Amino acid sequence: GGVLVASGGSDWDVMLWDAERCDKGPLRTLTGHSYAVRCVSFDPPSRSGAAGGGLLASGSDDETVRVWDTRAKYGGKVATLRCGSTVLCCCWGGAG
């Protein structure tokens, strides 16, 4: 596959795309948010330069951040973080 891109939208879904084949439509759709998805963020590569672990965070107007394992066949949901207000931004922190 090519470069994986994630998008979120007002349809409440997170879509995973192959950047080199976007014209074919999304590879997968991750469902679970109950309002618009405002932000998405892939886990970063490790300090050794290895590719990220395949986790994706998505933030939503439903006041949650959901963590997904994009390697799972159906985009397995790993965790739901209840934030108490609309999530406008999410990002991964460094180790340590």
mmCIF file of C-alpha atoms in Angstrom:
data_model
loop_
_atom_site.group_PDB
_atom_site.id
_atom_site.type_symbol
_atom_site.label_atom_id
_atom_site.label_comp_id
_atom_site.label_asym_id
_atom_site.label_seq_id
_atom_site.Cartn_x
_atom_site.Cartn_y
_atom_site.Cartn_z
ATOM 1 C CA GLY A 1 0.000 0.000 0.000
ATOM 2 C CA GLY A 2 0.853 3.648 -0.214
ATOM 3 C CA VAL A 3 0.815 6.429 2.321
ATOM 4 C CA LEU A 4 -2.111 6.194 4.746
ATOM 5 C CA VAL A 5 -4.145 9.377 5.230
ATOM 6 C CA ALA A 6 -6.989 9.859 7.721
ATOM 7 C CA SER A 7 -9.869 12.314 7.458
ATOM 8 C CA GLY A 8 -12.754 13.206 9.741
ATOM 9 C CA GLY A 9 -15.939 15.013 8.912
ATOM 10 C CA SER A 10 -19.418 16.156 9.762
ATOM 11 C CA ASP A 11 -20.750 12.682 8.895
ATOM 12 C CA TRP A 12 -19.282 11.501 12.268
ATOM 13 C CA ASP A 13 -16.900 9.052 10.555
ATOM 14 C CA VAL A 14 -13.133 8.731 10.249
ATOM 15 C CA MET A 15 -11.999 7.564 6.828
ATOM 16 C CA LEU A 16 -8.686 5.931 5.987
ATOM 17 C CA TRP A 17 -7.306 6.554 2.514
ATOM 18 C CA ASP A 18 -4.403 5.361 0.417
ATOM 19 C CA ALA A 19 -2.948 8.714 -0.708
ATOM 20 C CA GLU A 20 -1.811 7.183 -3.973
ATOM 21 C CA ARG A 21 -5.265 5.773 -4.795
ATOM 22 C CA CYS A 22 -7.739 8.326 -3.389
ATOM 23 C CA ASP A 23 -9.850 8.072 -6.529
ATOM 24 C CA LYS A 24 -10.786 4.523 -5.462
ATOM 25 C CA GLY A 25 -12.532 5.803 -2.324
ATOM 26 C CA PRO A 26 -11.604 5.190 1.312
ATOM 27 C CA LEU A 27 -9.883 1.960 2.330
ATOM 28 C CA ARG A 28 -11.890 1.831 5.547
ATOM 29 C CA THR A 29 -14.431 3.827 7.500
ATOM 30 C CA LEU A 30 -14.149 3.934 11.285
ATOM 31 C CA THR A 31 -17.455 4.551 13.035
ATOM 32 C CA GLY A 32 -18.199 5.314 16.653
ATOM 33 C CA HIS A 33 -18.346 9.087 17.132
ATOM 34 C CA SER A 34 -21.805 10.571 17.657
ATOM 35 C CA TYR A 35 -21.065 14.058 16.285
ATOM 36 C CA ALA A 36 -18.648 15.683 13.809
ATOM 37 C CA VAL A 37 -15.007 14.603 13.875
ATOM 38 C CA ARG A 38 -12.819 17.713 14.257
ATOM 39 C CA CYS A 39 -9.296 16.276 14.276
ATOM 40 C CA VAL A 40 -7.249 13.157 13.586
ATOM 41 C CA SER A 41 -3.663 12.316 14.507
ATOM 42 C CA PHE A 42 -1.497 9.275 13.801
ATOM 43 C CA ASP A 43 0.930 8.077 16.456
ATOM 44 C CA PRO A 44 4.414 9.314 15.558
ATOM 45 C CA PRO A 45 7.328 7.226 14.340
ATOM 46 C CA SER A 46 9.657 6.042 17.073
ATOM 47 C CA ARG A 47 12.869 7.917 17.809
ATOM 48 C CA SER A 48 14.780 5.193 15.988
ATOM 49 C CA GLY A 49 12.984 6.169 12.789
ATOM 50 C CA ALA A 50 10.709 3.118 12.705
ATOM 51 C CA ALA A 51 7.183 3.620 11.421
ATOM 52 C CA GLY A 52 4.446 4.457 13.885
ATOM 53 C CA GLY A 53 2.530 1.672 15.545
ATOM 54 C CA GLY A 54 -0.634 2.127 13.518
ATOM 55 C CA LEU A 55 -2.644 3.931 16.187
ATOM 56 C CA LEU A 56 -4.850 6.866 15.270
ATOM 57 C CA ALA A 57 -6.571 9.356 17.588
ATOM 58 C CA SER A 58 -9.737 11.177 16.534
ATOM 59 C CA GLY A 59 -11.417 14.049 18.375
ATOM 60 C CA SER A 60 -15.049 15.023 18.048
ATOM 61 C CA ASP A 61 -17.885 17.346 18.974
ATOM 62 C CA ASP A 62 -19.183 14.365 20.985
ATOM 63 C CA GLU A 63 -16.579 15.321 23.649
ATOM 64 C CA THR A 64 -14.448 12.221 23.113
ATOM 65 C CA VAL A 65 -11.080 11.239 21.747
ATOM 66 C CA ARG A 66 -11.157 7.748 20.312
ATOM 67 C CA VAL A 67 -8.015 5.722 19.752
ATOM 68 C CA TRP A 68 -8.085 3.246 16.865
ATOM 69 C CA ASP A 69 -5.735 0.486 15.752
ATOM 70 C CA THR A 70 -5.602 1.042 11.999
ATOM 71 C CA ARG A 71 -3.863 -2.322 11.524
ATOM 72 C CA ALA A 72 -6.969 -4.188 12.692
ATOM 73 C CA LYS A 73 -9.065 -5.515 9.836
ATOM 74 C CA TYR A 74 -12.007 -3.322 10.772
ATOM 75 C CA GLY A 75 -10.090 -0.509 12.493
ATOM 76 C CA GLY A 76 -10.406 -1.779 16.034
ATOM 77 C CA LYS A 77 -11.301 0.797 18.654
ATOM 78 C CA VAL A 78 -8.700 0.704 21.437
ATOM 79 C CA ALA A 79 -9.964 3.346 23.872
ATOM 80 C CA THR A 80 -12.458 6.159 24.346
ATOM 81 C CA LEU A 81 -11.370 9.199 26.360
ATOM 82 C CA ARG A 82 -14.250 11.306 27.685
ATOM 83 C CA CYS A 83 -13.058 14.912 27.691
ATOM 84 C CA GLY A 84 -16.101 16.878 28.919
ATOM 85 C CA SER A 85 -16.140 19.393 26.055
ATOM 86 C CA THR A 86 -15.822 19.517 22.276
ATOM 87 C CA VAL A 87 -12.426 18.232 21.135
ATOM 88 C CA LEU A 88 -10.831 20.634 18.648
ATOM 89 C CA CYS A 89 -7.301 19.239 18.546
ATOM 90 C CA CYS A 90 -5.474 16.046 19.474
ATOM 91 C CA CYS A 91 -1.840 15.033 19.155
ATOM 92 C CA TRP A 92 0.571 12.439 20.507
ATOM 93 C CA GLY A 93 3.218 13.361 23.055
ATOM 94 C CA GLY A 94 6.814 12.235 23.120
ATOM 95 C CA ALA A 95 8.094 9.430 25.315
ATOM 96 C CA GLY A 96 9.457 10.408 28.725
#
